[in-house]
Coordinates of C-alpha atoms and ligand atoms in Angstrom, one line a residue:
M302 CA -11.7 -17.0 -3.5
R303 CA -9.5 -14.8 -4.9
R304 CA -10.9 -11.3 -5.9
A305 CA -9.8 -10.3 -9.6
E306 CA -7.4 -7.3 -9.2
P307 CA -7.5 -4.8 -11.5
R308 CA -5.0 -5.2 -14.0
L309 CA -2.6 -1.9 -14.0
Q310 CA -2.7 -2.0 -18.2
R311 CA -6.4 -1.9 -18.1
K312 CA -7.1 0.5 -15.6
L313 CA -4.9 3.1 -17.1
L314 CA -6.4 2.4 -21.1
A315 CA -10.0 3.0 -19.0
W316 CA -8.8 5.8 -17.3
L317 CA -7.5 7.3 -20.5
L318 CA -10.1 6.1 -23.1
G319 CA -13.1 6.7 -20.9
P320 CA -12.6 10.5 -21.2
L321 CA -11.4 10.9 -24.9
M322 CA -14.2 8.9 -25.8
L323 CA -16.4 11.0 -24.3
L324 CA -15.1 13.6 -25.2
L325 CA -15.1 12.0 -29.3
V326 CA -18.9 12.0 -28.7
L327 CA -19.5 15.5 -27.5
D328 CA -17.2 16.6 -30.2
T329 CA -19.0 14.4 -32.9
A330 CA -22.5 16.6 -31.9
A331 CA -21.2 19.5 -32.0
A332 CA -18.9 19.0 -35.2
Y333 CA -22.4 18.0 -36.8
W334 CA -24.3 21.0 -35.3
T335 CA -21.7 23.4 -36.5
S336 CA -21.3 21.8 -40.1
R337 CA -25.5 21.4 -40.4
R338 CA -25.4 24.7 -39.9
F339 CA -22.9 26.2 -42.6
V340 CA -24.4 23.4 -45.1
N341 CA -27.9 25.2 -44.4
I342 CA -26.2 28.8 -44.6
A343 CA -24.7 27.8 -48.3
Y344 CA -27.5 25.2 -49.9
D345 CA -30.5 28.0 -48.5
R346 CA -28.8 30.8 -50.8
A347 CA -29.3 28.7 -53.6
L348 CA -32.8 27.7 -52.2
H349 CA -33.5 31.3 -52.1
E350 CA -32.5 32.0 -55.7
I351 CA -34.7 29.0 -57.1
A352 CA -37.6 31.3 -55.6
R353 CA -36.7 34.5 -56.7
E354 CA -35.9 32.4 -60.7
I355 CA -39.7 31.3 -60.1
V356 CA -41.1 34.7 -59.2
M357 CA -39.9 35.9 -62.7
H358 CA -41.9 34.0 -64.2
V359 CA -44.8 35.5 -62.8
K360 CA -46.7 38.3 -65.1
G361 CA -49.5 40.4 -65.1
G362 CA -50.8 43.4 -63.1
E363 CA -51.8 44.2 -59.7
S364 CA -55.2 42.7 -60.1
Q365 CA -54.6 39.9 -61.9
P366 CA -50.5 38.0 -61.9
R367 CA -49.8 34.7 -62.9
L368 CA -48.0 32.4 -63.4
E369 CA -46.3 31.4 -66.7
L370 CA -44.1 28.4 -66.3
S371 CA -44.1 25.6 -68.7
Q372 CA -43.6 21.8 -67.4
T373 CA -40.5 21.5 -69.2
A374 CA -39.1 25.0 -67.8
A375 CA -39.9 23.8 -63.9
D376 CA -38.4 20.7 -64.7
I377 CA -35.5 22.4 -65.5
L378 CA -35.6 25.1 -62.8
L379 CA -36.3 22.2 -60.1
M380 CA -33.7 19.4 -61.2
D381 CA -31.4 18.1 -58.5
A382 CA -29.2 15.1 -59.0
D383 CA -30.1 14.4 -55.1
D384 CA -32.9 15.8 -53.7
R385 CA -36.6 16.6 -54.9
L386 CA -37.9 20.2 -55.2
Y387 CA -41.6 21.4 -54.4
F388 CA -42.5 24.8 -55.3
R389 CA -46.1 27.0 -54.8
V390 CA -46.5 30.5 -55.7
D391 CA -49.7 32.5 -54.0
A392 CA -50.8 36.1 -55.4
G393 CA -51.2 38.8 -52.6
N394 CA -54.8 37.9 -52.1
G395 CA -54.2 34.7 -51.3
A396 CA -55.4 32.5 -54.9
M397 CA -52.8 30.0 -55.3
L398 CA -50.8 30.9 -58.4
G399 CA -49.1 27.3 -59.2
G400 CA -46.8 24.8 -57.7
D401 CA -47.6 21.6 -55.8
I402 CA -50.9 21.2 -54.4
G403 CA -49.5 19.5 -51.3
M404 CA -47.7 22.3 -50.3
P405 CA -49.0 24.6 -47.6
P406 CA -50.8 27.9 -47.6
P407 CA -48.2 30.9 -46.7
S408 CA -50.4 31.3 -43.2
A409 CA -49.0 27.7 -42.2
V410 CA -45.4 29.3 -42.5
P411 CA -44.2 29.5 -38.3
V412 CA -43.5 32.6 -37.6
D413 CA -40.4 31.8 -35.6
A414 CA -38.6 30.8 -38.6
G415 CA -35.6 32.4 -39.5
G416 CA -34.2 34.1 -42.2
N417 CA -33.2 37.2 -44.2
G418 CA -35.0 40.0 -45.3
N419 CA -38.2 38.9 -46.3
A420 CA -37.2 35.1 -46.6
R421 CA -38.0 32.7 -44.2
F422 CA -36.3 29.4 -43.6
F423 CA -37.4 26.2 -41.6
E424 CA -37.9 22.6 -41.3
S425 CA -40.7 21.2 -42.3
T426 CA -42.3 17.6 -43.9
L427 CA -43.8 17.3 -47.0
R428 CA -45.4 14.2 -48.1
G429 CA -44.1 12.6 -45.3
E430 CA -40.2 13.0 -45.8
P431 CA -38.5 16.0 -43.9
V432 CA -37.5 18.9 -46.0
R433 CA -35.8 22.5 -45.7
M434 CA -38.6 25.4 -46.6
V435 CA -38.1 29.3 -47.8
S436 CA -41.0 31.4 -47.7
A437 CA -40.9 34.7 -49.3
R438 CA -42.4 37.4 -50.1
M439 CA -41.6 39.3 -53.8
P440 CA -42.5 41.4 -55.9
I441 CA -42.9 40.3 -59.6
N442 CA -40.4 43.1 -60.8
E443 CA -38.4 45.7 -60.4
T444 CA -40.7 48.4 -61.5
A445 CA -42.6 50.4 -58.3
G446 CA -45.9 49.0 -57.5
A447 CA -45.5 45.5 -58.9
P448 CA -47.6 43.2 -57.4
V449 CA -45.7 41.1 -54.8
V450 CA -46.6 37.4 -54.6
H451 CA -45.8 34.8 -52.0
V452 CA -43.6 32.0 -52.9
Q453 CA -42.4 28.7 -51.4
V454 CA -39.9 26.3 -52.2
A455 CA -39.3 22.9 -50.5
E456 CA -36.4 20.6 -50.8
T457 CA -35.7 17.4 -49.6
L458 CA -32.3 16.8 -47.0
N459 CA -30.4 14.3 -49.1
K460 CA -27.2 16.4 -50.1
R461 CA -27.8 18.7 -46.4
S462 CA -27.1 15.3 -44.4
R463 CA -24.6 13.5 -46.6
L464 CA -22.6 17.2 -46.4
A465 CA -23.2 17.7 -43.0
W466 CA -22.1 13.8 -42.1
E467 CA -18.9 14.4 -44.9
V468 CA -17.6 16.9 -42.5
V469 CA -18.4 15.4 -39.3
A470 CA -16.5 12.5 -40.5
S471 CA -13.6 14.3 -42.1
V472 CA -13.3 15.8 -38.2
V473 CA -14.0 13.1 -36.3
L474 CA -12.3 10.5 -37.9
P475 CA -8.9 11.5 -37.7
Q476 CA -9.5 11.9 -33.7
L477 CA -10.6 8.8 -33.6
L478 CA -7.4 7.2 -34.7
L479 CA -5.3 9.4 -32.7
I480 CA -7.6 7.8 -30.3
V481 CA -6.9 4.0 -31.3
M482 CA -3.1 4.7 -31.8
A483 CA -2.5 6.4 -28.0
A484 CA -4.4 3.2 -26.9
I485 CA -2.1 1.2 -28.6
V486 CA 0.9 2.7 -27.5
V487 CA -0.1 3.2 -23.6
W488 CA -0.6 -0.6 -24.3
L489 CA 2.8 -1.4 -25.1
G490 CA 4.2 1.3 -23.3
V491 CA 3.0 -0.3 -20.2
S492 CA 3.4 -3.6 -21.0
R493 CA 7.4 -2.7 -21.4
G494 CA 7.4 -0.7 -18.6
L495 CA 6.1 -3.4 -16.4
D496 CA 8.6 -5.9 -17.4
P497 CA 10.6 -5.3 -14.5
L498 CA 7.9 -6.2 -12.7
K499 CA 7.9 -9.6 -14.4
R500 CA 11.1 -10.4 -13.7
L501 CA 10.8 -9.5 -10.4
R502 CA 8.0 -11.7 -9.8
S503 CA 9.9 -14.5 -11.7
A504 CA 12.8 -13.7 -9.5
V505 CA 10.9 -14.6 -6.2
S506 CA 8.8 -17.0 -7.5
D507 CA 11.8 -18.9 -8.9
R508 CA 13.5 -18.8 -5.5
S509 CA 14.0 -21.6 -2.9
H510 CA 12.2 -21.0 0.0
L511 CA 15.0 -21.4 2.1
D512 CA 16.9 -18.8 0.2
L513 CA 16.7 -15.4 2.6
S514 CA 18.8 -13.4 0.5
P515 CA 17.7 -10.1 -0.3
I516 CA 16.2 -9.8 -4.4
D517 CA 18.5 -7.6 -6.7
T518 CA 17.3 -4.0 -6.8
H519 CA 19.5 -3.3 -9.9
D520 CA 16.7 -3.5 -12.4
V521 CA 13.7 -2.9 -10.3
P522 CA 11.8 0.6 -11.3
G523 CA 12.0 3.5 -8.7
E524 CA 8.3 3.2 -8.0
V525 CA 8.5 -0.3 -6.7
R526 CA 12.1 0.1 -4.9
P527 CA 10.4 0.8 -1.5
L528 CA 8.6 -2.4 -1.9
V529 CA 11.4 -4.4 -2.6
D530 CA 13.2 -2.5 -0.1
E531 CA 10.5 -3.5 2.5
V532 CA 11.0 -7.3 1.6
N533 CA 14.5 -7.7 1.9
D534 CA 14.2 -5.6 5.2
L535 CA 12.1 -8.5 6.4
M536 CA 14.1 -11.4 4.7
A537 CA 16.8 -10.2 6.6
R538 CA 15.1 -10.2 9.8
L539 CA 13.7 -13.5 8.9
S540 CA 17.5 -14.7 8.0
R541 CA 18.3 -13.3 11.5
T542 CA 15.4 -15.3 13.3
F543 CA 16.3 -18.6 11.3
D544 CA 19.8 -18.0 12.6
F545 CA 19.0 -18.0 15.7
Q546 CA 16.3 -20.9 15.9
N547 CA 18.8 -23.3 14.2
R548 CA 21.8 -22.2 16.7
F549 CA 19.1 -22.2 19.1
V550 CA 18.1 -26.2 18.7
A551 CA 21.9 -26.7 17.8
D552 CA 23.1 -25.7 20.9
A553 CA 20.2 -27.0 22.8
A554 CA 20.7 -30.5 21.5
H555 CA 24.7 -30.4 22.0
Q556 CA 23.8 -28.9 25.6
L557 CA 21.3 -31.7 26.7
K558 CA 23.6 -34.6 25.3
T559 CA 25.8 -35.0 27.9
P560 CA 23.7 -34.6 31.2
V561 CA 21.1 -37.1 29.5
S562 CA 23.9 -39.6 28.5
G563 CA 25.2 -38.4 32.6
L564 CA 21.7 -39.1 33.8
K565 CA 21.4 -42.6 32.2
A566 CA 25.1 -43.8 33.2
Q567 CA 24.0 -42.8 36.7
I568 CA 20.9 -44.8 36.9
E569 CA 22.6 -47.8 35.3
L570 CA 25.4 -47.6 38.2
A571 CA 22.5 -47.2 40.4
L572 CA 20.5 -50.2 39.2
R573 CA 24.0 -52.6 39.6
E574 CA 24.2 -51.3 43.3
N575 CA 23.0 -54.1 46.1
D576 CA 23.4 -52.0 49.2
P577 CA 20.4 -50.3 49.9
D578 CA 22.7 -47.2 51.4
R579 CA 24.5 -47.3 48.1
V580 CA 21.4 -47.1 45.9
R581 CA 20.2 -43.7 48.5
H582 CA 23.1 -42.2 47.4
S583 CA 23.3 -42.9 44.0
L584 CA 19.4 -41.4 43.6
A585 CA 20.6 -38.6 45.9
Q586 CA 23.0 -37.9 43.1
L587 CA 20.5 -38.5 40.3
Y588 CA 18.3 -36.1 41.9
L589 CA 21.1 -33.3 41.8
S590 CA 21.6 -34.3 38.2
A591 CA 18.6 -33.9 37.2
D592 CA 17.8 -30.9 39.0
R593 CA 20.3 -29.2 37.0
L594 CA 19.0 -30.4 33.6
S595 CA 15.6 -29.3 34.7
R596 CA 17.1 -26.1 35.4
L597 CA 19.0 -26.3 32.0
V598 CA 15.8 -26.8 30.2
R599 CA 14.5 -23.7 31.8
Q600 CA 17.3 -21.5 31.2
L601 CA 17.0 -22.8 27.2
L602 CA 13.4 -22.0 27.3
S603 CA 13.8 -18.4 28.6
L604 CA 16.5 -18.1 26.1
A605 CA 14.1 -18.7 23.4
R606 CA 11.3 -16.6 24.9
N607 CA 13.4 -13.5 25.2
E608 CA 15.1 -13.9 21.7
P609 CA 15.0 -10.1 19.9
G610 CA 12.1 -11.3 17.9
A611 CA 10.0 -11.9 21.0
L612 CA 9.4 -8.1 21.0
D613 CA 6.1 -7.8 20.1
T614 CA 4.8 -10.4 22.9
V615 CA 7.0 -8.0 25.7
Q616 CA 3.9 -6.1 27.7
L617 CA 5.6 -3.4 29.5
Q618 CA 4.3 -1.6 32.2
P619 CA 4.9 1.2 35.0
L620 CA 7.1 -0.2 37.4
D621 CA 9.2 1.2 40.0
L622 CA 12.5 0.0 39.5
N623 CA 13.8 1.3 42.8
A624 CA 11.0 -1.0 45.3
F625 CA 11.0 -4.2 42.3
A626 CA 15.3 -4.3 43.1
L627 CA 14.4 -4.1 46.2
E628 CA 11.6 -7.0 46.9
V629 CA 13.7 -9.3 44.4
S630 CA 17.3 -9.1 46.9
M631 CA 14.8 -9.8 49.6
E632 CA 14.0 -12.9 48.4
W633 CA 18.0 -13.6 48.0
V634 CA 18.6 -13.0 51.8
P635 CA 18.2 -16.2 53.0
H636 CA 20.4 -18.3 50.2
A637 CA 23.1 -15.4 50.8
I638 CA 23.0 -16.4 54.4
K639 CA 23.6 -19.9 53.3
R640 CA 26.4 -19.1 51.7
D641 CA 27.5 -16.3 54.2
I642 CA 27.2 -13.7 51.7
D643 CA 26.2 -10.2 53.2
L644 CA 23.9 -8.9 50.8
G645 CA 23.1 -5.4 51.0
F646 CA 20.6 -2.8 49.0
E647 CA 21.0 0.8 48.6
G648 CA 18.4 2.2 47.2
V649 CA 16.6 5.4 46.9
E650 CA 13.9 7.9 48.4
H651 CA 11.5 8.3 45.5
P652 CA 10.4 5.7 43.1
L653 CA 12.6 5.0 39.6
V654 CA 9.5 4.5 37.5
I655 CA 10.4 2.5 34.4
D656 CA 8.4 0.7 31.2
A657 CA 9.1 -3.1 31.8
D658 CA 8.4 -6.5 32.1
R659 CA 7.7 -7.6 35.6
D660 CA 8.7 -11.2 35.1
R661 CA 11.3 -10.8 32.4
L662 CA 12.8 -8.0 34.8
R663 CA 12.8 -10.1 38.0
E664 CA 14.4 -12.9 35.8
L665 CA 17.0 -10.1 34.9
I666 CA 17.8 -9.6 38.7
N667 CA 18.2 -13.1 39.4
N668 CA 20.3 -13.7 37.2
L669 CA 23.1 -11.1 38.5
I670 CA 22.1 -11.8 41.6
D671 CA 22.7 -15.3 41.2
N672 CA 26.0 -15.5 39.6
A673 CA 26.8 -12.1 42.3
I674 CA 26.4 -14.8 45.0
R675 CA 27.9 -17.8 43.1
Y676 CA 30.9 -16.3 42.5
S677 CA 32.1 -14.4 45.4
Q678 CA 34.1 -15.6 47.6
T679 CA 32.3 -17.1 51.2
G680 CA 32.2 -14.6 53.6
G681 CA 31.7 -11.6 50.5
R682 CA 29.6 -9.0 50.2
V683 CA 27.0 -8.1 47.7
T684 CA 25.2 -5.2 46.9
V685 CA 22.0 -4.3 45.0
R686 CA 22.0 -0.8 44.3
A687 CA 19.3 1.6 42.2
A688 CA 19.5 5.2 41.5
T689 CA 19.5 8.2 38.8
T690 CA 22.3 8.4 36.8
A691 CA 24.1 11.6 35.9
D692 CA 22.6 11.2 32.3
G693 CA 19.3 11.1 33.5
Q694 CA 18.9 7.6 33.3
Y695 CA 17.5 5.1 36.0
G696 CA 20.6 2.2 36.8
L697 CA 20.2 -1.0 38.7
A698 CA 24.0 -2.1 39.4
I699 CA 25.0 -5.4 41.4
S700 CA 28.4 -5.4 42.7
D701 CA 30.4 -8.0 44.6
D702 CA 33.5 -8.9 45.9
G703 CA 34.6 -11.8 44.0
P704 CA 37.3 -12.7 41.6
S705 CA 37.5 -9.9 38.9
I706 CA 36.6 -10.4 35.1
P707 CA 39.3 -10.1 32.8
V708 CA 38.5 -7.4 30.7
A709 CA 39.2 -9.4 27.4
E710 CA 36.3 -11.9 28.4
R711 CA 33.9 -9.0 29.7
Q712 CA 32.1 -8.9 26.3
R713 CA 32.1 -12.4 25.6
I714 CA 30.8 -13.7 29.2
F715 CA 27.6 -12.5 27.9
E716 CA 27.5 -14.7 24.5
R717 CA 25.5 -18.2 25.4
F718 CA 27.4 -21.1 26.6
H719 CA 30.6 -19.0 27.5
R720 CA 31.9 -19.6 30.9
L721 CA 35.6 -18.4 32.6
L722 CA 38.1 -21.1 32.4
G723 CA 38.4 -22.3 35.7
T724 CA 35.2 -21.5 37.0
H725 CA 34.2 -24.3 39.2
E726 CA 30.9 -23.4 40.3
D727 CA 28.0 -25.4 38.6
G728 CA 26.3 -23.5 35.5
S729 CA 25.8 -23.3 31.8
G730 CA 27.1 -20.1 30.6
L731 CA 23.5 -18.8 30.1
G732 CA 22.6 -16.5 32.5
L733 CA 24.2 -13.3 30.8
A734 CA 23.1 -14.3 27.6
I735 CA 19.6 -13.8 29.0
V736 CA 20.3 -11.0 31.1
S737 CA 21.5 -9.3 27.8
E738 CA 18.5 -10.5 25.8
I739 CA 16.1 -8.9 28.4
A740 CA 17.9 -5.7 28.3
T741 CA 17.8 -5.6 25.1
L742 CA 13.9 -6.1 24.6
H743 CA 13.7 -3.7 27.3
G744 CA 15.6 -0.6 25.8
A745 CA 18.4 -0.7 28.4
R746 CA 21.8 -0.8 28.2
I747 CA 24.2 -3.4 30.0
S748 CA 27.6 -2.6 31.4
L749 CA 30.2 -4.3 33.6
E750 CA 33.2 -2.9 35.4
E751 CA 35.5 -3.3 38.4
D752 CA 33.6 -2.5 41.5
V753 CA 34.7 0.7 42.8
D754 CA 36.3 -0.2 45.6
G755 CA 38.9 -2.3 42.8
V756 CA 37.4 -5.7 44.0
G757 CA 35.4 -7.8 42.3
N758 CA 32.8 -6.8 39.4
T759 CA 30.0 -4.4 39.1
F760 CA 27.3 -5.2 36.5
S761 CA 25.3 -2.6 35.9
V762 CA 21.8 -1.9 34.0
F763 CA 20.6 1.5 32.6
F764 CA 17.2 1.9 31.8
R765 CA 15.3 4.9 30.2
P766 CA 12.8 6.5 32.3
R767 CA 8.7 6.2 31.8
R768 CA 8.6 9.0 29.4
D769 CA 5.4 10.9 30.8
G770 CA 6.7 10.1 34.6
S771 CA 3.6 8.8 35.6
P772 CA 3.8 6.6 39.0
A773 CA 4.0 2.8 39.5
P774 CA 0.5 1.2 39.9
Ligands
ATP1072 N1 29.6 -12.2 38.8 C1 30.3 -12.6 38.6 N2 32.2 -12.9 38.9 C2 32.9 -13.7 38.5 N3 32.5 -14.2 37.2 C3 31.3 -14.1 37.1 C4 30.5 -13.8 37.8 N4 29.3 -13.7 36.7 C5 29.6 -14.3 35.8 N5 30.7 -14.6 35.8 C6 31.5 -15.4 34.9 O1 30.9 -15.2 33.7 C7 30.4 -16.8 33.4 C8 29.0 -16.6 32.7 O2 27.8 -16.2 33.6 P1 26.3 -16.6 33.0 O3 25.5 -16.4 34.3 O4 26.0 -16.4 31.4 O5 26.7 -17.9 33.5 P2 27.0 -19.4 34.4 O6 26.4 -18.6 35.6 O7 27.7 -20.0 34.4 O8 25.8 -20.2 34.1 P3 24.2 -20.3 34.5 O9 23.6 -20.6 32.9 O10 23.9 -20.8 35.3 O11 23.7 -18.6 34.9 C9 30.2 -17.1 34.8 O12 30.4 -19.1 34.1 C10 31.4 -17.1 35.3 O13 32.9 -17.3 35.0
MG1073 MG1 24.8 -17.5 35.7

């Protein structure tokens, strides 16, 4: 099953919104804490003022202070549209002078309550409701020695909470709006930004599987350009491989048609013969034709095996070119003797180690020696040389003294099926094409020149020495 890939748009939004929302939560908490502090400062002052007003209603001397506050005056003093207020006044000796019996005595005031002067402010609960309280000790009037009373006023938190939340909302709501707008802008922006990618996708999905032309990079964003370039490069390589294979199939079919028709004609002829000697002769001809055909098929397969795309399957191993060229040349001696050709080898004293695929290199040397022997005149001389060149490369040269290949043909004979006009020897024109492919797979270069003595041809292949110079196994 295909794993759902996170989409770019969602990923970007998650990256943007995640931290922003976290910041918003922290900001809300900080805003609430700060506004609560300022709201308390403002309303605490009013609460303190009420406490002072209540104390102004305490009359009498040191010995017996009393609260002279009528219910109506108390109602007016404690009237508030949003909150309920409670108070309690205690004399210095601890006697309660008036107020709400449900309020705690002065001794219950927490010591760590914050305050200013001799007033202390703190949060508490009263009748099951959270309240803000002020607890203060005050003289009942300005005269010196006036008795001191303890007054407490409590107020529920409705207006404080409401104001605090109003402040928070005024800070947080614009921020929330900003985040929503940013999210919309990012969503639309990314969506627009991805338009060229959508076009690219349809450009690829709409094309035929046979269309290997490059994708148009005109409208492609810079970030995706390297990817498209790589895809185009891959298409170009695929196209070359397909071209090669198509040409190969066409060539192979064309080349096989003639010999197979020839075989059929020979068989028909042989079937019509009654004379056993002539039948034997026809069979011998048939054998030769079948042999030629099988060589052609082998060469076609070799051509396919060494096509440029085969690089991945080539296993290059360290190999001594000097010893290997000698070994392969030796195998040709009987054949050369049969054709009365003097096959010689000139090597060097030390190994010439290169990276090579043994079987393919053998095929390369075989094809060159085969040509040299085949196209030399009888009684001629063929020399295989292995040497280090002036620029440090390792060269393998095969010279013959047959007819020189015209300069104009020196490039074309490496093409498949190309043969020189007037060549009477058997052959299909594939040998040098295979040599050229194998050289390319080895990163080697081929050159064809007139032989140094001016007679015949020299085919040279130049290999790069093995980099670390380790000896051949
Ligand atoms: N050493 C040579 N001397 C002269 N002509 C050569 C030599 N090598 C190649 N040629 C010419 O180049 C042509 C192509 O050679 P190539 O080896 O590709 O094919 P071929 O020898 O004709 O056939 P085969 O596929 O059997 O090798 C030959 O037909 C021949 O005309
Ligand atoms: Mg040949």
